[in-house]
Amino acid sequence: MFLGVFLVIFTLFIWLLFKGDNPFLFASAIGTLIVRNGVHTFYRTLSTNRNTGFSGRINNTGINAFIKPAASICANFTINFVTTLILMVLTLIFFEKQRVLFSGVNWVMFIFGALCLWMLSVMISYTIFAFVKSTPVGTIYVSLIYLFSYNLLGCAFPYEVIARVGWLNFILYFLPQRYMLNVMQAGWVNAKNLVYEGVGVNHTYKVDFRLGGSLAIPFIVTFCFIFILSFLLITFIIIRSRKTKTDMYGSSVVLRLSTEYINSVKQCSSIEELKKLREKHLENNAFSSNFMDMKPKRIDLKKRRK
């Protein structure tokens, strides 16, 4: 909550106290908020469910494989929508110069860019969760994505300053969130050609987003990212769903694990044994379970005779 909401709001308000007429600060803060909640917060939710065994229990209920991820995504969307609305209301209440900019916003660009940015962030988070087995390693990845977005896309440092550094702009082409965040920033100042001429005679806050002067380029790049990640995730969910229902012999995995667990519980003679049994059962039913990777073991006849 502190890093994802309060830090972003605090940073935005500090900047607006000194540069209340800056046209990019609000859009940058909203974009950073979306990246934080869509990547980092979403990943923490998924990893917590996996580590506590909640995902395993849900997987064994027999519900459709797409319901659980859909529910998590809807919850994350609600969080982003509410926090964005709160930040917008607070900004309009306390900063008059931002209210002036509010009247000239290209809402189609801004809202569509925000939705695509959120969708891309969620897909990245789910991909890291699905294919990176280690939670600490996955947390490092999502934290780096958030920190780069926070510091280099207009929240920690004004984007018009960053845009003047050529080598930094080249590096940012490899950050997927850059494209839709630039669309949001350009939409906030109604720069349809992705070039903002600035304010007044001195062209203050002039920015060239360096995306070819066409909205098609950032959207094509973002949609390609979303399509590739969606294909990987859908394929992963389908394969995992089939494997968790039946084993290599066609037997029900849920029935087998449940039967073994019940029989083992009956044989427990102490609380400690019961705790260890439960931990083992949760591991077998976890999201990243290796149950299906188990191969039939060869029986050592010598050991059997002993």
Short mmCIF file of C-alpha atoms in Angstrom, two decimals:
data_model
loop_
_atom_site.label_atom_id
_atom_site.label_comp_id
_atom_site.label_asym_id
_atom_site.label_seq_id
_atom_site.Cartn_x
_atom_site.Cartn_y
_atom_site.Cartn_z
CA MET A 1 0.00 0.00 0.00
CA PHE A 2 2.83 2.40 0.85
CA LEU A 3 4.86 1.84 -2.33
CA GLY A 4 1.89 1.33 -4.60
CA VAL A 5 -0.40 4.15 -3.51
CA PHE A 6 0.93 6.55 -0.87
CA LEU A 7 4.43 6.95 -2.33
CA VAL A 8 3.04 7.73 -5.80
CA ILE A 9 0.51 10.24 -4.42
CA PHE A 10 3.15 11.85 -2.20
CA THR A 11 5.62 12.19 -5.09
CA LEU A 12 2.95 13.65 -7.38
CA PHE A 13 1.80 16.22 -4.82
CA ILE A 14 5.37 17.32 -4.04
CA TRP A 15 6.06 17.88 -7.73
CA LEU A 16 2.76 19.74 -8.24
CA LEU A 17 3.54 22.08 -5.33
CA PHE A 18 6.60 23.30 -7.25
CA LYS A 19 5.47 22.74 -10.85
CA GLY A 20 1.70 22.78 -10.78
CA ASP A 21 1.49 23.59 -14.49
CA ASN A 22 3.50 20.54 -15.59
CA PRO A 23 1.20 18.72 -18.05
CA PHE A 24 2.81 15.28 -17.69
CA LEU A 25 2.99 14.70 -13.94
CA PHE A 26 -0.57 13.49 -13.40
CA ALA A 27 -0.59 11.10 -16.38
CA SER A 28 2.83 9.77 -15.31
CA ALA A 29 1.60 9.15 -11.75
CA ILE A 30 -1.50 7.31 -12.97
CA GLY A 31 0.63 5.17 -15.29
CA THR A 32 3.07 4.35 -12.50
CA LEU A 33 0.17 3.45 -10.22
CA ILE A 34 -1.20 1.07 -12.84
CA VAL A 35 2.21 -0.56 -13.35
CA ARG A 36 2.70 -0.97 -9.61
CA ASN A 37 -0.69 -2.58 -9.00
CA GLY A 38 -0.75 -4.51 -12.29
CA VAL A 39 2.74 -6.00 -11.96
CA HIS A 40 4.03 -5.96 -8.40
CA THR A 41 0.82 -6.09 -6.32
CA PHE A 42 -0.77 -8.64 -8.65
CA TYR A 43 2.30 -10.88 -8.48
CA ARG A 44 2.38 -10.71 -4.68
CA THR A 45 -1.26 -11.78 -4.57
CA LEU A 46 -0.66 -14.75 -6.86
CA SER A 47 2.49 -15.88 -5.06
CA THR A 48 0.81 -15.59 -1.65
CA ASN A 49 -2.05 -17.80 -2.85
CA ARG A 50 0.43 -20.35 -4.14
CA ASN A 51 2.68 -20.38 -1.08
CA THR A 52 -0.23 -20.75 1.36
CA GLY A 53 -1.76 -23.63 -0.60
CA PHE A 54 -4.88 -21.66 -1.54
CA SER A 55 -4.28 -22.08 -5.28
CA GLY A 56 -3.86 -25.83 -4.87
CA ARG A 57 -7.14 -26.18 -3.01
CA ILE A 58 -8.97 -24.11 -5.64
CA ASN A 59 -7.43 -26.17 -8.46
CA ASN A 60 -8.82 -29.35 -6.89
CA THR A 61 -12.39 -28.09 -6.61
CA GLY A 62 -13.15 -28.97 -10.22
CA ILE A 63 -14.03 -25.41 -11.31
CA ASN A 64 -13.15 -24.16 -14.76
CA ALA A 65 -9.40 -23.46 -15.07
CA PHE A 66 -10.02 -19.90 -16.29
CA ILE A 67 -12.29 -18.79 -13.42
CA LYS A 68 -9.53 -18.31 -10.84
CA PRO A 69 -7.24 -16.15 -13.04
CA ALA A 70 -10.27 -14.20 -14.28
CA ALA A 71 -11.33 -13.46 -10.68
CA SER A 72 -7.82 -12.28 -9.78
CA ILE A 73 -7.66 -10.05 -12.85
CA CYS A 74 -11.08 -8.51 -12.13
CA ALA A 75 -10.04 -7.77 -8.54
CA ASN A 76 -6.85 -6.08 -9.73
CA PHE A 77 -8.81 -4.00 -12.24
CA THR A 78 -11.13 -2.82 -9.46
CA ILE A 79 -8.15 -1.79 -7.31
CA ASN A 80 -6.62 0.19 -10.19
CA PHE A 81 -9.91 1.87 -11.06
CA VAL A 82 -10.62 2.97 -7.47
CA THR A 83 -7.09 4.25 -6.77
CA THR A 84 -7.00 6.12 -10.10
CA LEU A 85 -10.33 7.76 -9.34
CA ILE A 86 -9.16 8.80 -5.86
CA LEU A 87 -5.92 10.27 -7.22
CA MET A 88 -7.78 12.18 -9.93
CA VAL A 89 -10.28 13.66 -7.47
CA LEU A 90 -7.55 14.74 -5.03
CA THR A 91 -5.52 16.36 -7.81
CA LEU A 92 -8.47 18.32 -9.16
CA ILE A 93 -9.46 19.50 -5.67
CA PHE A 94 -6.05 20.80 -4.55
CA PHE A 95 -4.38 22.00 -7.78
CA GLU A 96 -6.13 24.64 -9.87
CA LYS A 97 -3.66 24.56 -12.78
CA GLN A 98 -4.33 20.87 -13.24
CA ARG A 99 -8.06 21.63 -13.50
CA VAL A 100 -7.24 23.87 -16.48
CA LEU A 101 -5.38 21.02 -18.19
CA PHE A 102 -8.27 18.69 -17.38
CA SER A 103 -10.53 20.45 -19.89
CA GLY A 104 -8.22 19.72 -22.85
CA VAL A 105 -7.55 16.03 -22.27
CA ASN A 106 -7.97 13.59 -25.14
CA TRP A 107 -9.93 11.03 -23.12
CA VAL A 108 -9.95 8.37 -25.84
CA MET A 109 -6.15 8.29 -25.95
CA PHE A 110 -5.75 8.51 -22.19
CA ILE A 111 -8.33 5.88 -21.17
CA PHE A 112 -7.48 3.42 -23.95
CA GLY A 113 -3.78 3.82 -23.20
CA ALA A 114 -4.43 3.21 -19.48
CA LEU A 115 -6.44 0.05 -20.21
CA CYS A 116 -3.76 -1.33 -22.52
CA LEU A 117 -1.05 -0.48 -19.98
CA TRP A 118 -2.96 -2.31 -17.25
CA MET A 119 -3.61 -5.33 -19.47
CA LEU A 120 0.06 -5.52 -20.47
CA SER A 121 1.18 -5.23 -16.83
CA VAL A 122 -1.15 -8.03 -15.71
CA MET A 123 0.03 -10.29 -18.54
CA ILE A 124 3.68 -9.68 -17.64
CA SER A 125 2.98 -10.40 -13.96
CA TYR A 126 1.08 -13.61 -14.71
CA THR A 127 3.80 -14.78 -17.11
CA ILE A 128 6.50 -14.28 -14.48
CA PHE A 129 4.34 -16.09 -11.93
CA ALA A 130 3.66 -19.02 -14.25
CA PHE A 131 7.18 -19.60 -15.56
CA VAL A 132 9.42 -18.50 -12.67
CA LYS A 133 9.24 -21.16 -9.96
CA SER A 134 11.09 -19.18 -7.28
CA THR A 135 9.00 -16.51 -5.54
CA PRO A 136 12.04 -14.38 -4.47
CA VAL A 137 13.38 -14.37 -8.03
CA GLY A 138 9.97 -13.46 -9.44
CA THR A 139 9.66 -10.67 -6.87
CA ILE A 140 12.98 -9.25 -8.03
CA TYR A 141 11.76 -9.18 -11.64
CA VAL A 142 8.48 -7.41 -10.88
CA SER A 143 10.21 -4.97 -8.52
CA LEU A 144 12.70 -4.00 -11.22
CA ILE A 145 9.89 -3.41 -13.72
CA TYR A 146 8.13 -1.12 -11.24
CA LEU A 147 11.30 0.76 -10.26
CA PHE A 148 12.26 1.42 -13.89
CA SER A 149 8.74 2.64 -14.65
CA TYR A 150 8.59 4.80 -11.52
CA ASN A 151 11.98 6.45 -12.03
CA LEU A 152 12.27 6.69 -15.82
CA LEU A 153 8.74 7.24 -17.12
CA GLY A 154 7.84 10.56 -15.52
CA CYS A 155 6.90 10.06 -11.87
CA ALA A 156 10.17 10.31 -9.92
CA PHE A 157 11.74 12.55 -12.59
CA PRO A 158 9.74 14.79 -14.99
CA TYR A 159 9.47 13.14 -18.39
CA GLU A 160 10.41 16.27 -20.34
CA VAL A 161 13.86 16.02 -18.67
CA ILE A 162 14.23 12.32 -19.46
CA ALA A 163 13.12 12.85 -23.07
CA ARG A 164 16.15 15.07 -23.75
CA VAL A 165 18.62 12.26 -22.99
CA GLY A 166 19.12 10.33 -26.22
CA TRP A 167 20.79 7.18 -24.86
CA LEU A 168 18.18 6.88 -22.11
CA ASN A 169 15.36 7.07 -24.64
CA PHE A 170 16.98 4.26 -26.61
CA ILE A 171 17.11 2.03 -23.51
CA LEU A 172 13.46 2.77 -22.72
CA TYR A 173 12.40 1.22 -26.03
CA PHE A 174 13.08 -2.14 -24.35
CA LEU A 175 10.70 -1.34 -21.46
CA PRO A 176 7.24 -2.56 -22.60
CA GLN A 177 5.34 -0.10 -20.36
CA ARG A 178 7.00 2.88 -22.05
CA TYR A 179 4.72 2.84 -25.10
CA MET A 180 1.31 3.07 -23.42
CA LEU A 181 2.58 5.44 -20.75
CA ASN A 182 3.73 7.77 -23.52
CA VAL A 183 0.28 7.49 -25.10
CA MET A 184 -1.32 8.43 -21.77
CA GLN A 185 1.02 11.41 -21.39
CA ALA A 186 0.39 12.55 -24.95
CA GLY A 187 -3.36 12.07 -24.51
CA TRP A 188 -3.35 14.26 -21.39
CA VAL A 189 -2.04 17.18 -23.52
CA ASN A 190 -4.00 16.10 -26.64
CA ALA A 191 -0.83 15.54 -28.70
CA LYS A 192 -2.21 13.12 -31.29
CA ASN A 193 1.05 13.07 -33.26
CA LEU A 194 3.00 12.24 -30.07
CA VAL A 195 4.85 15.56 -30.20
CA TYR A 196 3.95 18.24 -27.65
CA GLU A 197 4.99 21.76 -28.68
CA GLY A 198 5.09 23.07 -25.14
CA VAL A 199 3.58 26.04 -23.32
CA GLY A 200 4.05 29.69 -24.24
CA VAL A 201 6.65 31.39 -26.39
CA ASN A 202 9.51 29.50 -24.78
CA HIS A 203 7.82 26.15 -25.49
CA THR A 204 8.13 25.04 -21.86
CA TYR A 205 7.66 21.30 -21.34
CA LYS A 206 8.15 20.57 -25.04
CA VAL A 207 8.44 16.82 -25.59
CA ASP A 208 9.00 14.59 -28.61
CA PHE A 209 8.07 11.06 -27.54
CA ARG A 210 10.13 9.66 -30.43
CA LEU A 211 7.59 7.07 -31.53
CA GLY A 212 7.49 7.92 -35.20
CA GLY A 213 4.76 10.56 -34.82
CA SER A 214 2.04 7.95 -35.19
CA LEU A 215 -0.28 6.38 -32.60
CA ALA A 216 -0.24 3.13 -34.56
CA ILE A 217 3.36 2.34 -33.56
CA PRO A 218 2.95 2.20 -29.73
CA PHE A 219 -0.35 0.34 -30.04
CA ILE A 220 1.05 -2.24 -32.48
CA VAL A 221 4.06 -2.88 -30.23
CA THR A 222 1.85 -3.19 -27.12
CA PHE A 223 -0.69 -5.47 -28.82
CA CYS A 224 2.15 -7.72 -29.99
CA PHE A 225 3.39 -8.02 -26.39
CA ILE A 226 -0.13 -8.75 -25.13
CA PHE A 227 -0.83 -11.32 -27.87
CA ILE A 228 2.41 -13.23 -27.28
CA LEU A 229 1.99 -13.28 -23.50
CA SER A 230 -1.69 -14.23 -23.76
CA PHE A 231 -0.87 -17.13 -26.08
CA LEU A 232 1.78 -18.42 -23.68
CA LEU A 233 -0.53 -18.12 -20.67
CA ILE A 234 -3.56 -19.72 -22.31
CA THR A 235 -1.42 -22.62 -23.51
CA PHE A 236 0.06 -22.99 -20.02
CA ILE A 237 -3.37 -22.96 -18.32
CA ILE A 238 -4.81 -25.55 -20.71
CA ILE A 239 -1.85 -27.92 -20.30
CA ARG A 240 -1.77 -27.52 -16.52
CA SER A 241 -5.53 -28.03 -16.27
CA ARG A 242 -5.33 -31.32 -18.16
CA LYS A 243 -2.42 -32.55 -16.10
CA THR A 244 -3.99 -31.74 -12.74
CA LYS A 245 -7.16 -33.67 -13.61
CA THR A 246 -5.61 -37.00 -14.62
CA ASP A 247 -2.20 -38.59 -14.33
CA MET A 248 -0.18 -40.41 -17.00
CA TYR A 249 -2.39 -43.49 -16.57
CA GLY A 250 -5.68 -41.57 -16.88
CA SER A 251 -6.54 -41.85 -13.17
CA SER A 252 -8.01 -38.91 -11.29
CA VAL A 253 -5.27 -36.96 -9.55
CA VAL A 254 -7.73 -35.28 -7.18
CA LEU A 255 -9.23 -38.61 -6.11
CA ARG A 256 -5.85 -40.24 -5.63
CA LEU A 257 -4.40 -37.40 -3.55
CA SER A 258 -7.56 -37.13 -1.45
CA THR A 259 -7.69 -40.87 -0.79
CA GLU A 260 -4.00 -41.05 0.12
CA TYR A 261 -4.34 -38.02 2.39
CA ILE A 262 -7.35 -39.44 4.26
CA ASN A 263 -5.64 -42.78 4.77
CA SER A 264 -2.46 -41.08 6.00
CA VAL A 265 -4.44 -38.92 8.45
CA LYS A 266 -5.95 -42.06 9.99
CA GLN A 267 -2.48 -43.45 10.56
CA CYS A 268 -1.11 -40.34 12.32
CA SER A 269 -0.35 -40.83 16.02
CA SER A 270 0.70 -37.28 16.99
CA ILE A 271 0.08 -33.61 16.19
CA GLU A 272 3.58 -33.25 14.75
CA GLU A 273 2.99 -36.05 12.26
CA LEU A 274 -0.31 -34.43 11.29
CA LYS A 275 1.39 -31.06 10.70
CA LYS A 276 4.10 -32.62 8.53
CA LEU A 277 1.47 -34.55 6.59
CA ARG A 278 -0.52 -31.39 5.93
CA GLU A 279 2.58 -29.51 4.72
CA LYS A 280 3.38 -32.35 2.34
CA HIS A 281 -0.22 -32.44 1.12
CA LEU A 282 -0.16 -28.68 0.40
CA GLU A 283 3.06 -29.08 -1.56
CA ASN A 284 1.52 -31.81 -3.69
CA ASN A 285 -1.49 -29.61 -4.42
CA ALA A 286 0.39 -26.36 -4.99
CA PHE A 287 0.14 -24.33 -8.20
CA SER A 288 3.66 -25.30 -9.19
CA SER A 289 3.24 -28.91 -8.18
CA ASN A 290 5.65 -31.39 -9.68
CA PHE A 291 3.26 -34.26 -9.10
CA MET A 292 2.83 -34.88 -12.79
CA ASP A 293 6.59 -34.91 -13.33
CA MET A 294 6.94 -37.99 -11.14
CA LYS A 295 7.92 -41.11 -12.98
CA PRO A 296 7.32 -44.68 -11.86
CA LYS A 297 10.16 -45.71 -9.59
CA ARG A 298 12.03 -48.95 -10.11
CA ILE A 299 11.72 -51.37 -7.26
CA ASP A 300 14.99 -52.64 -5.81
CA LEU A 301 14.37 -56.37 -5.30
CA LYS A 302 17.30 -56.71 -2.91
CA LYS A 303 15.88 -54.05 -0.60
CA ARG A 304 12.45 -55.65 -0.85
CA ARG A 305 13.87 -59.04 0.25
CA LYS A 306 15.59 -57.47 3.25
#
